[in-house]
XYZ file of C-alpha atoms in Angstrom:
669
model
C 0.000 0.000 0.000
C 2.800 2.313 0.791
C 4.210 1.749 -2.702
C 0.841 2.552 -4.224
C 0.531 5.769 -2.277
C 4.002 7.050 -3.214
C 3.187 8.155 -6.802
C 0.188 10.071 -5.541
C 2.373 11.761 -2.954
C 4.930 12.689 -5.589
C 2.167 13.987 -7.849
C 0.806 16.099 -5.022
C 4.279 17.456 -4.263
C 4.858 18.258 -7.923
C 1.487 20.018 -8.083
C 2.348 21.985 -4.959
C 5.692 23.038 -6.464
C 4.010 24.136 -9.688
C 1.409 26.107 -7.732
C 4.189 27.737 -5.707
C 6.042 28.582 -8.902
C 2.958 30.268 -10.360
C 2.387 32.231 -7.171
C 6.064 33.191 -7.056
C 5.731 35.110 -10.336
C 2.525 36.841 -9.265
C 2.282 40.440 -8.086
C -1.184 39.783 -6.673
C 0.030 36.886 -4.493
C 3.118 38.712 -3.246
C 5.461 36.511 -5.257
C 8.505 38.307 -3.858
C 7.716 36.863 -0.427
C 7.366 33.368 -1.902
C 10.777 33.668 -3.571
C 12.409 34.937 -0.367
C 11.060 31.948 1.593
C 12.231 29.466 -1.055
C 15.785 30.846 -1.361
C 16.458 33.618 1.178
C 20.200 33.807 0.450
C 19.801 34.200 -3.315
C 20.720 37.681 -4.600
C 17.739 39.973 -5.207
C 19.727 43.061 -6.154
C 23.272 44.254 -6.800
C 24.182 47.392 -4.870
C 26.047 50.040 -6.849
C 28.077 52.597 -4.877
C 30.388 55.246 -6.417
C 33.952 53.990 -6.543
C 33.042 50.626 -4.982
C 32.632 47.169 -6.532
C 29.092 45.858 -6.904
C 27.897 43.742 -3.998
C 24.858 41.455 -3.725
C 21.794 42.101 -1.573
C 19.957 38.881 -0.695
C 16.221 38.300 -0.945
C 16.034 38.086 2.852
C 17.818 41.440 3.185
C 15.459 42.960 0.644
C 12.431 41.753 2.635
C 13.972 43.169 5.831
C 13.975 46.592 4.189
C 10.355 46.190 3.121
C 9.506 45.318 6.739
C 11.344 48.438 7.877
C 9.056 50.518 5.660
C 6.054 48.770 7.202
C 7.381 49.863 10.575
C 7.845 53.424 9.285
C 4.175 53.480 8.255
C 3.163 51.932 11.613
C 4.946 54.759 13.429
C 2.833 57.445 11.772
C 0.366 59.216 14.091
C -2.780 57.151 14.625
C -4.920 59.802 12.922
C -2.725 59.986 9.810
C -4.762 59.124 6.709
C -1.741 57.374 5.222
C -2.043 54.451 7.667
C -5.296 53.060 6.307
C -5.652 50.571 3.448
C -6.448 52.392 0.234
C -4.214 55.354 1.130
C -2.542 57.165 -1.773
C 1.182 57.851 -1.402
C 3.311 59.879 -3.820
C 6.445 57.845 -4.548
C 9.480 59.363 -6.256
C 12.806 57.646 -5.642
C 16.063 58.242 -7.523
C 17.105 54.567 -7.244
C 15.335 51.406 -8.367
C 16.065 49.790 -4.997
C 14.418 52.628 -3.083
C 11.340 52.532 -5.304
C 11.145 48.749 -4.944
C 11.165 48.853 -1.131
C 8.422 51.440 -0.911
C 6.267 49.977 -3.665
C 6.204 46.517 -2.078
C 5.381 47.915 1.363
C 2.472 49.918 -0.058
C 1.129 46.961 -2.028
C 1.330 44.646 0.984
C -0.805 47.111 2.932
C -3.394 47.535 0.173
C -2.257 51.074 -0.657
C -1.862 52.911 -3.958
C 1.432 54.340 -5.266
C 1.300 57.574 -7.301
C 4.414 57.822 -9.508
C 5.235 61.357 -10.737
C 7.274 61.608 -13.909
C 9.703 64.087 -12.315
C 10.528 65.591 -8.940
C 9.993 69.252 -9.770
C 8.409 71.082 -6.806
C 5.360 72.150 -8.830
C 4.750 68.535 -9.920
C 4.947 67.183 -6.382
C 2.818 70.014 -4.981
C 0.077 69.300 -7.521
C 0.023 65.582 -6.682
C 0.124 66.246 -2.935
C -3.288 67.904 -3.149
C -4.957 64.592 -4.013
C -2.829 62.179 -1.977
C -2.299 61.276 1.675
C 1.398 62.081 1.709
C 4.752 61.716 -0.009
C 7.178 59.017 1.061
C 10.636 60.305 2.018
C 13.752 59.344 0.105
C 15.336 56.069 1.168
C 18.967 55.621 2.085
C 21.318 54.440 -0.654
C 20.688 50.867 0.482
C 16.903 51.141 0.761
C 16.321 51.805 4.468
C 13.912 54.435 5.823
C 15.757 57.656 6.722
C 15.170 57.211 10.472
C 17.190 54.007 10.621
C 20.646 54.671 9.154
C 22.777 51.525 9.340
C 20.169 49.482 11.220
C 20.602 46.563 8.868
C 20.291 43.750 11.407
C 17.864 45.025 14.050
C 14.713 45.902 12.160
C 11.526 44.860 13.869
C 8.782 43.194 11.868
C 5.630 45.216 11.227
C 3.135 45.255 14.095
C 0.464 43.477 12.077
C 0.702 41.152 9.074
C -0.443 42.496 5.758
C -1.727 40.461 2.837
C -3.108 41.513 -0.496
C -6.495 40.069 -1.263
C -6.015 38.109 -4.519
C -7.967 40.563 -6.621
C -6.538 41.472 -9.998
C -9.097 44.262 -10.361
C -7.516 46.217 -7.525
C -5.600 49.408 -8.424
C -1.846 49.068 -8.044
C -0.568 52.502 -9.011
C -1.071 55.708 -10.929
C 1.455 56.957 -13.486
C 1.770 60.593 -14.516
C 2.546 61.063 -18.185
C 4.680 63.927 -19.416
C 4.226 65.652 -22.763
C 5.621 68.602 -24.683
C 2.540 70.709 -23.951
C -0.469 70.653 -21.647
C -1.086 69.212 -18.193
C 0.228 65.697 -17.465
C -2.375 62.927 -17.431
C -2.745 60.444 -14.584
C -3.150 56.854 -15.754
C -4.300 54.194 -13.274
C -3.089 50.590 -13.602
C -4.693 47.530 -12.020
C -2.762 44.451 -10.954
C -4.323 42.333 -13.708
C -3.112 44.804 -16.362
C 0.451 44.615 -15.035
C 0.296 40.816 -14.658
C -0.951 40.346 -18.231
C 1.913 42.343 -19.723
C 4.548 40.688 -17.538
C 3.275 37.279 -18.668
C 3.735 38.241 -22.328
C 7.318 39.376 -21.680
C 8.092 36.128 -19.852
C 6.839 34.139 -22.845
C 8.650 36.136 -25.542
C 11.914 36.946 -23.750
C 12.697 34.548 -20.876
C 14.931 35.991 -18.192
C 15.655 32.801 -16.272
C 17.358 29.989 -18.177
C 18.445 26.467 -17.354
C 15.608 25.851 -14.885
C 12.170 24.305 -14.990
C 10.833 26.143 -11.973
C 10.115 29.835 -11.507
C 10.739 29.319 -7.799
C 14.399 28.526 -8.532
C 15.361 30.831 -11.396
C 18.847 31.070 -12.739
C 20.919 33.735 -11.053
C 23.101 33.952 -14.158
C 21.121 36.932 -15.491
C 21.145 40.443 -13.999
C 18.827 43.227 -15.172
C 20.522 46.564 -15.880
C 18.582 49.722 -16.674
C 19.281 53.113 -18.193
C 15.701 54.391 -17.854
C 13.505 55.661 -15.046
C 11.335 53.271 -13.032
C 8.887 56.173 -12.581
C 7.412 55.422 -16.032
C 5.502 52.342 -17.196
C 8.181 50.916 -19.495
C 11.024 51.183 -16.985
C 8.804 50.047 -14.115
C 7.587 46.922 -15.909
C 10.703 45.791 -17.712
C 13.542 46.864 -15.424
C 11.920 46.431 -11.985
C 8.732 44.346 -11.841
C 9.947 41.682 -14.272
C 13.158 40.756 -12.447
C 11.427 41.183 -9.096
C 8.599 38.778 -9.963
C 10.955 36.196 -11.499
C 13.651 36.267 -8.849
C 16.292 37.720 -11.172
C 18.619 40.304 -9.571
C 18.532 43.915 -10.741
C 21.022 46.742 -10.322
C 20.128 49.134 -7.493
C 20.355 52.241 -9.681
C 20.307 53.155 -13.350
C 23.465 53.251 -15.489
C 22.885 56.745 -16.842
C 26.304 57.054 -18.471
C 28.096 54.766 -20.957
C 31.056 54.485 -18.577
C 28.782 53.248 -15.774
C 27.216 50.705 -18.105
C 30.566 49.365 -19.328
C 31.865 49.067 -15.752
C 28.732 47.217 -14.551
C 28.840 44.763 -17.481
C 32.542 44.124 -16.877
C 32.108 43.506 -13.128
C 29.104 41.220 -13.536
C 30.698 39.247 -16.357
C 33.746 38.737 -14.154
C 31.415 37.125 -11.614
C 29.900 34.858 -14.262
C 26.676 36.805 -14.933
C 25.023 37.935 -18.145
C 23.011 41.139 -18.354
C 19.714 42.202 -19.829
C 19.749 45.920 -20.605
C 16.647 48.133 -20.524
C 17.432 51.300 -22.470
C 15.981 53.990 -24.742
C 16.859 55.709 -28.035
C 18.326 58.661 -26.137
C 20.661 56.384 -24.154
C 21.616 54.090 -27.030
C 22.520 57.152 -29.113
C 25.175 57.960 -26.490
C 27.039 54.671 -26.885
C 30.670 55.142 -27.998
C 31.157 55.733 -31.704
C 33.260 53.716 -34.137
C 36.631 54.578 -32.586
C 35.649 52.927 -29.288
C 33.156 50.416 -30.648
C 35.597 47.493 -30.765
C 36.643 48.061 -27.153
C 33.073 48.113 -25.871
C 32.155 45.138 -28.035
C 35.057 43.215 -26.501
C 33.790 43.990 -22.998
C 30.210 43.053 -23.902
C 31.067 39.940 -25.945
C 28.564 37.219 -24.965
C 27.802 39.098 -21.721
C 24.637 40.935 -22.794
C 21.621 38.686 -23.304
C 19.446 41.292 -25.030
C 18.743 45.025 -25.134
C 15.296 46.624 -24.912
C 14.521 50.091 -26.263
C 11.297 52.066 -26.012
C 9.967 55.616 -25.975
C 10.420 56.353 -29.685
C 11.391 54.433 -32.832
C 15.132 53.780 -32.902
C 16.804 55.020 -36.131
C 18.062 52.090 -38.232
C 21.699 53.214 -38.005
C 21.438 53.587 -34.224
C 19.955 50.073 -33.941
C 22.825 48.637 -36.005
C 25.427 50.536 -33.990
C 23.931 49.408 -30.662
C 23.928 45.745 -31.729
C 27.570 45.977 -32.832
C 28.590 47.862 -29.715
C 26.844 45.579 -27.199
C 27.006 42.358 -29.229
C 23.357 41.595 -28.447
C 19.949 41.793 -30.164
C 18.188 45.150 -29.763
C 14.426 44.699 -29.316
C 12.202 47.759 -29.613
C 8.879 47.971 -27.774
C 6.154 50.195 -29.205
C 3.441 51.372 -26.828
C 2.384 54.098 -24.422
C 1.491 54.683 -20.799
C -2.205 54.367 -21.634
C -1.992 51.222 -23.770
C 0.991 49.395 -22.345
C 3.013 47.484 -24.925
C 1.539 47.153 -28.420
C 4.221 45.665 -30.668
C 7.892 44.781 -30.967
C 10.587 44.516 -33.607
C 14.256 43.800 -34.132
C 15.476 45.914 -37.041
C 18.239 43.401 -37.781
C 15.380 41.152 -38.983
C 12.659 43.527 -40.200
C 11.810 47.250 -40.125
C 8.154 46.411 -39.428
C 6.361 45.875 -36.139
C 4.821 42.630 -34.838
C 1.869 42.921 -32.403
C 2.431 41.452 -28.955
C 0.434 38.307 -28.153
C -3.210 39.040 -27.229
C -2.998 42.519 -28.786
C -5.543 43.220 -31.545
C -5.067 45.983 -34.098
C -7.465 47.853 -36.356
C -6.242 50.089 -39.160
C -9.527 51.530 -40.505
C -11.116 54.018 -40.093
C -8.207 54.876 -37.772
C -5.335 53.018 -36.142
C -6.626 51.523 -32.877
C -5.609 48.851 -30.374
C -7.448 46.451 -28.062
C -5.607 44.382 -25.446
C -5.700 43.049 -21.864
C -3.193 45.767 -20.928
C -5.826 48.495 -21.340
C -8.031 49.845 -18.589
C -11.042 48.619 -20.611
C -9.730 45.528 -22.439
C -12.864 45.029 -24.560
C -12.824 48.544 -26.056
C -10.735 49.968 -28.890
C -8.178 52.667 -28.031
C -7.399 55.041 -30.904
C -3.713 55.784 -31.358
C -2.233 59.178 -32.171
C -0.009 57.492 -34.763
C -0.897 56.480 -38.291
C -0.135 52.890 -39.301
C -0.782 50.444 -42.118
C -0.538 46.641 -42.377
C 2.202 45.162 -44.554
C 2.140 42.064 -46.711
C 3.164 38.807 -45.078
C 6.931 38.412 -44.914
C 9.158 35.358 -44.952
C 9.334 34.085 -41.353
C 12.513 34.932 -39.472
C 14.718 32.084 -38.295
C 13.064 30.315 -35.375
C 9.545 31.608 -36.125
C 6.824 29.030 -36.724
C 4.920 31.222 -39.161
C 4.853 34.763 -40.476
C 3.240 37.037 -37.880
C 1.006 39.879 -39.074
C 3.102 43.015 -39.188
C 2.561 46.747 -39.727
C 4.486 49.939 -40.336
C 4.203 53.240 -38.516
C 3.495 56.224 -40.759
C 4.087 59.085 -38.327
C 1.892 61.040 -36.002
C -1.604 62.085 -36.984
C -1.891 65.752 -37.881
C -1.815 67.981 -34.820
C -4.093 70.933 -35.461
C -3.750 74.142 -33.461
C -5.433 77.507 -33.794
C -3.168 80.496 -34.325
C -4.873 83.900 -34.559
C -8.124 82.085 -35.292
C -6.651 80.016 -38.135
C -6.123 76.250 -38.109
C -2.508 75.210 -38.604
C -1.242 71.631 -38.941
C 1.979 71.319 -36.962
C 2.674 68.024 -38.733
C 2.448 69.727 -42.131
C 4.873 72.466 -41.053
C 7.284 69.827 -39.736
C 7.085 67.806 -42.958
C 7.879 70.838 -45.082
C 10.868 71.834 -42.950
C 12.142 68.231 -42.789
C 12.231 68.158 -46.598
C 14.987 70.792 -46.605
C 18.397 69.362 -47.387
C 20.193 70.324 -44.180
C 17.320 69.398 -41.803
C 17.240 65.961 -40.113
C 14.225 66.355 -37.822
C 11.850 69.080 -36.623
C 9.487 69.618 -33.708
C 7.042 72.553 -33.851
C 5.008 73.755 -30.901
C 2.829 76.730 -30.032
C 4.472 79.074 -27.527
C 1.762 79.619 -24.925
C 3.453 82.678 -23.408
C 4.185 84.262 -26.800
C 0.686 84.783 -28.214
C 0.748 81.148 -29.379
C 3.270 81.937 -32.105
C 5.201 78.852 -33.192
C 8.556 77.693 -31.943
C 10.648 75.258 -33.972
C 13.387 72.913 -32.733
C 15.439 71.868 -35.758
C 17.893 68.939 -35.691
C 20.865 69.271 -38.051
C 24.286 67.771 -38.599
C 26.892 69.578 -36.517
C 28.680 70.830 -39.645
C 25.460 72.558 -40.832
C 24.685 74.393 -37.585
C 24.928 78.197 -37.607
C 27.872 79.431 -35.551
C 27.235 83.174 -35.459
C 24.530 85.795 -35.801
C 24.782 86.158 -39.578
C 24.700 82.412 -40.230
C 21.710 81.949 -37.958
C 19.795 84.810 -39.581
C 20.448 83.447 -43.092
C 19.365 79.917 -42.119
C 16.115 81.163 -40.570
C 15.388 83.208 -43.697
C 15.910 80.146 -45.942
C 13.634 77.959 -43.846
C 10.919 80.598 -43.743
C 11.100 80.992 -47.527
C 10.592 77.248 -47.913
C 7.348 77.504 -45.890
C 5.910 80.607 -47.553
C 4.401 78.951 -50.682
C 2.271 76.555 -48.663
C 1.500 78.354 -45.391
C 0.083 81.631 -44.205
C 2.416 83.990 -42.373
C 0.930 83.072 -38.989
C 2.143 79.467 -39.490
C 5.792 80.477 -39.937
C 7.781 79.755 -36.741
C 9.022 82.869 -34.983
C 11.312 81.250 -32.396
C 14.043 78.890 -33.648
C 16.423 76.520 -31.886
C 19.047 74.549 -33.839
C 20.414 71.390 -32.186
C 22.405 68.260 -33.044
C 19.802 66.049 -31.329
C 16.484 66.534 -29.599
C 16.947 66.843 -25.812
C 14.994 63.720 -24.835
C 14.539 62.302 -21.365
C 15.522 58.766 -20.388
C 12.275 57.450 -21.886
C 13.017 59.047 -25.239
C 10.345 61.725 -24.723
C 10.535 65.373 -25.724
C 9.049 66.789 -22.555
C 7.711 70.108 -21.339
C 10.863 70.478 -19.229
C 13.066 70.268 -22.338
C 10.872 72.807 -24.134
C 11.096 75.171 -21.169
C 14.906 74.980 -21.105
C 15.223 75.523 -24.858
C 13.196 78.735 -24.728
C 13.986 79.959 -21.191
C 16.135 82.844 -22.468
C 13.018 84.506 -23.946
C 11.798 85.306 -20.441
C 15.059 85.483 -18.488
C 17.570 87.693 -20.313
C 20.391 86.713 -17.946
C 20.594 83.212 -19.439
C 22.538 81.879 -22.394
C 20.364 80.114 -24.987
C 20.392 76.454 -23.842
C 20.655 73.992 -26.756
C 21.458 70.747 -24.974
C 24.066 69.103 -22.800
C 26.079 65.903 -22.554
C 27.777 64.167 -19.659
C 30.198 61.307 -19.054
C 29.273 61.031 -15.375
C 27.942 63.061 -12.421
C 31.316 64.830 -12.108
C 31.350 66.152 -15.713
C 28.902 68.187 -17.784
C 29.157 69.953 -21.154
C 26.647 72.645 -22.034
C 25.915 73.616 -25.631
C 24.490 77.129 -25.976
C 24.325 80.405 -27.911
C 24.719 84.018 -26.899
C 21.255 85.548 -27.473
C 21.002 89.107 -28.758
C 18.695 89.820 -25.808
C 21.327 88.926 -23.178
C 21.099 91.758 -20.669
C 24.854 91.719 -19.903
C 25.647 92.933 -23.431
C 24.315 96.389 -22.614
C 27.208 98.773 -21.975
C 29.812 96.224 -23.228
C 30.308 97.977 -25.659
C 28.581 100.431 -27.991
C 30.716 99.683 -31.080
C 30.745 95.885 -30.567
C 28.653 94.224 -27.839
C 30.445 91.306 -26.154
C 29.988 88.983 -23.173
C 31.978 90.253 -20.160
C 34.503 87.850 -18.648
C 32.755 87.873 -15.270
C 29.581 86.582 -16.968
C 31.492 83.629 -18.447
C 32.780 82.881 -14.932
C 29.231 83.049 -13.589
C 28.017 80.557 -16.209
C 30.916 78.241 -15.299
C 30.061 78.568 -11.595
C 26.374 77.804 -12.238
C 27.243 74.717 -14.292
C 29.767 73.509 -11.730
C 27.213 73.658 -8.914
C 25.256 70.895 -10.654
C 28.164 68.421 -10.466
C 28.708 65.713 -7.869
C 31.765 63.647 -6.993
C 31.291 60.605 -4.732
C 28.020 62.111 -3.536
C 29.546 65.530 -2.751
C 28.845 68.728 -4.658
C 30.475 72.146 -4.466
C 27.380 73.632 -2.859
C 28.443 71.777 0.279
C 31.826 73.499 0.334
C 33.041 77.094 0.373
C 34.361 79.082 -2.548
C 37.995 80.075 -2.012
C 39.494 81.601 -5.142
C 39.855 81.652 -8.909
C 42.887 79.897 -10.396
C 44.573 79.955 -13.830
C 41.867 82.177 -15.331
C 42.471 82.989 -18.980
C 40.344 84.949 -21.480
C 41.558 84.223 -25.015
C 38.911 85.405 -27.500
C 35.894 87.688 -27.539
C 32.489 85.989 -27.128
C 30.008 87.873 -29.326
C 26.200 87.891 -29.753
C 24.946 84.971 -31.868
C 28.017 82.806 -31.243
C 27.413 79.128 -30.561
C 29.668 77.729 -27.829
C 30.302 74.790 -25.511
C 31.044 75.126 -21.809
C 32.621 72.030 -20.238
C 32.936 71.710 -16.451
C 34.564 68.912 -14.444
C 34.540 68.491 -10.670
C 37.915 67.287 -9.341
C 39.093 66.388 -5.841
C 42.747 67.007 -4.960
C 44.838 67.560 -1.843
C 43.479 71.124 -1.491
C 39.777 70.221 -1.666
C 37.378 70.455 -4.589
C 37.803 72.418 -7.768
C 35.786 72.953 -10.947
C 37.881 72.981 -14.126
C 36.118 74.697 -17.038
C 36.643 75.539 -20.707
C 34.391 77.759 -22.831
C 35.033 77.231 -26.577
C 33.501 77.856 -29.995
C 34.514 77.376 -33.621
C 36.534 80.576 -33.171
C 38.676 78.856 -30.521
C 39.039 79.070 -26.745
C 37.257 81.991 -25.075
C 37.787 81.299 -21.358
C 39.290 78.634 -19.113
C 40.368 78.181 -15.535
C 39.488 76.756 -12.125
C 37.059 77.632 -9.368
C 38.587 76.438 -6.092
C 36.415 75.252 -3.181
C 37.484 74.173 0.283
C 35.954 72.393 3.260
C 33.577 74.258 5.564
C 35.065 75.720 8.748
C 33.743 77.709 11.663
C 33.030 81.350 11.071
C 31.416 83.272 8.262
C 31.700 81.711 4.810
C 34.024 83.278 2.316
C 32.180 85.251 -0.334
C 32.568 84.571 -4.013
C 33.211 87.420 -6.453
C 30.271 85.894 -8.347
C 27.898 85.670 -5.378
C 26.173 88.992 -5.964
C 23.647 88.938 -8.802
C 24.765 90.491 -12.046
C 22.004 92.643 -13.401
C 21.254 95.260 -15.966
C 18.109 96.428 -17.707
C 16.362 93.731 -19.727
C 16.131 94.193 -23.437
C 13.528 93.173 -25.962
C 14.266 90.018 -28.026
C 14.567 90.240 -31.803
C 10.959 89.843 -33.021
C 11.410 87.517 -36.010
C 14.564 85.547 -35.222
C 14.558 84.793 -31.494
């Protein structure tokens, strides 16, 4: 009898293991707790600290931090609305680890996380009006701020918390960001998130060499270059590895040097990486001269690369695959719809719908999927699209999947002086000009809704002085005149080498504000973009606007930028730098060193200002160089020292420089 009962016992055990595996990949059933019980010592995360090697954080240690956040919530005053189930907490964390700790604690208590797209004070103030509070920033290792270093003595929460297995329950709200208008707030239920995670698991397995989700391979580590505050980064770089027991890096690799170092360290420990990136980040990968070196570091160490936020140019996709020696998979979708389709341009330029996603192309492009708030209803897309004829199946495909091509955004109509103007039509006309690569037009709300235009050009074609800029604007306006009324001709022009996109590949309201900030503040140079190789280095690209207030009185025959203004711009840029977590704002200015003014900086000149924060035996210093095609204009050092008792030393740049504001040039600002 005992022999007869044994198979049944084994069957029951196998069924129990399979059930545990399914629950372990579930957000609704708190799969992260299941995984921690099954293998508490397995790594859940790799901690990244400046100047230090990566070190693992176990699943048990991760759960201890979640419990610490439960205790933080328990210690709120009894009358605080944020203690009750259903409370709404604003969550903005700079690191993926910090966001993970807080998100899990909220979900385990039946609370809702509100994820702002940025941490600007006006954004947070607006969200605070409809929430029960904002969670404070975690420590670098995920602990609540009240418990620095209390890694081994954290008490469990006073009461156990369990999510009712209800996929219809709201998990979070995401705040979209756009180039104009108020951000939208998009709610996501657990079943929407679960459905999309299941599709990713099927198409692109993270764990390999295992038949159980409860014991996934630890050979893969998820690296990210995008923000977890948005749906794509949250799903792919945080919730996926979390639900499948695959370790993730504690913070994003914002710079190519950080990415190369992380890949090298993890490969040395025997791990492969999955990279979650965006067009803006992939465009910053080293160019041909360094491509072989990066490819050697990444050889066979990168499993795959994801990109989303905007279509990746074909050349950029090819370059990224060569540089990282891994397939680059693009995801097409939005915050509202979730993922819609995917492609790998190495195989086809067309898009394949994700499983369970239905598409309709007439009368307008629309999508229906389980990732939508209302899965049975069609959601009309802002893009135009058309189906393509069946293609030969790629290697490994069972049959040719239905594919489609994107045809650009639908016409965006705005009213200018009572007349309808198609921004898309204006952009198409300008993009047809030989020297223009890409254009974005937008109505300037504070400028009587006249149009602004951001024009992308090759660096060699960019105007470098006032005369060149004026001639280029005149040529572009002449190209528009045959087909558009005068009101549709852009009045405000910005010429850049690439659109200033955020980590999600979006051209946001913040970027627009920076590009046109000099119209309202005549103390500023005209910001045209910036690049960085790390938190200690930043290069600004800018122009000297004719409306710069410091030109007045310097001088009547030939206006020029005073040297003290160039020093002020260098000081302002340097204050944004950090070195090992320290910035110059935390020190005292001491003196200027090796200051040199070599050439005049004139109105209309395009220039770069590079600043680097350096630590030496005397303290901190900011090395800077201001250059243009005409050569070097200014260089030197701003020396800072440690704080001491007594009054702080004053900087020669500490008093505001001011002079009467002037009126910008009306047709060529």
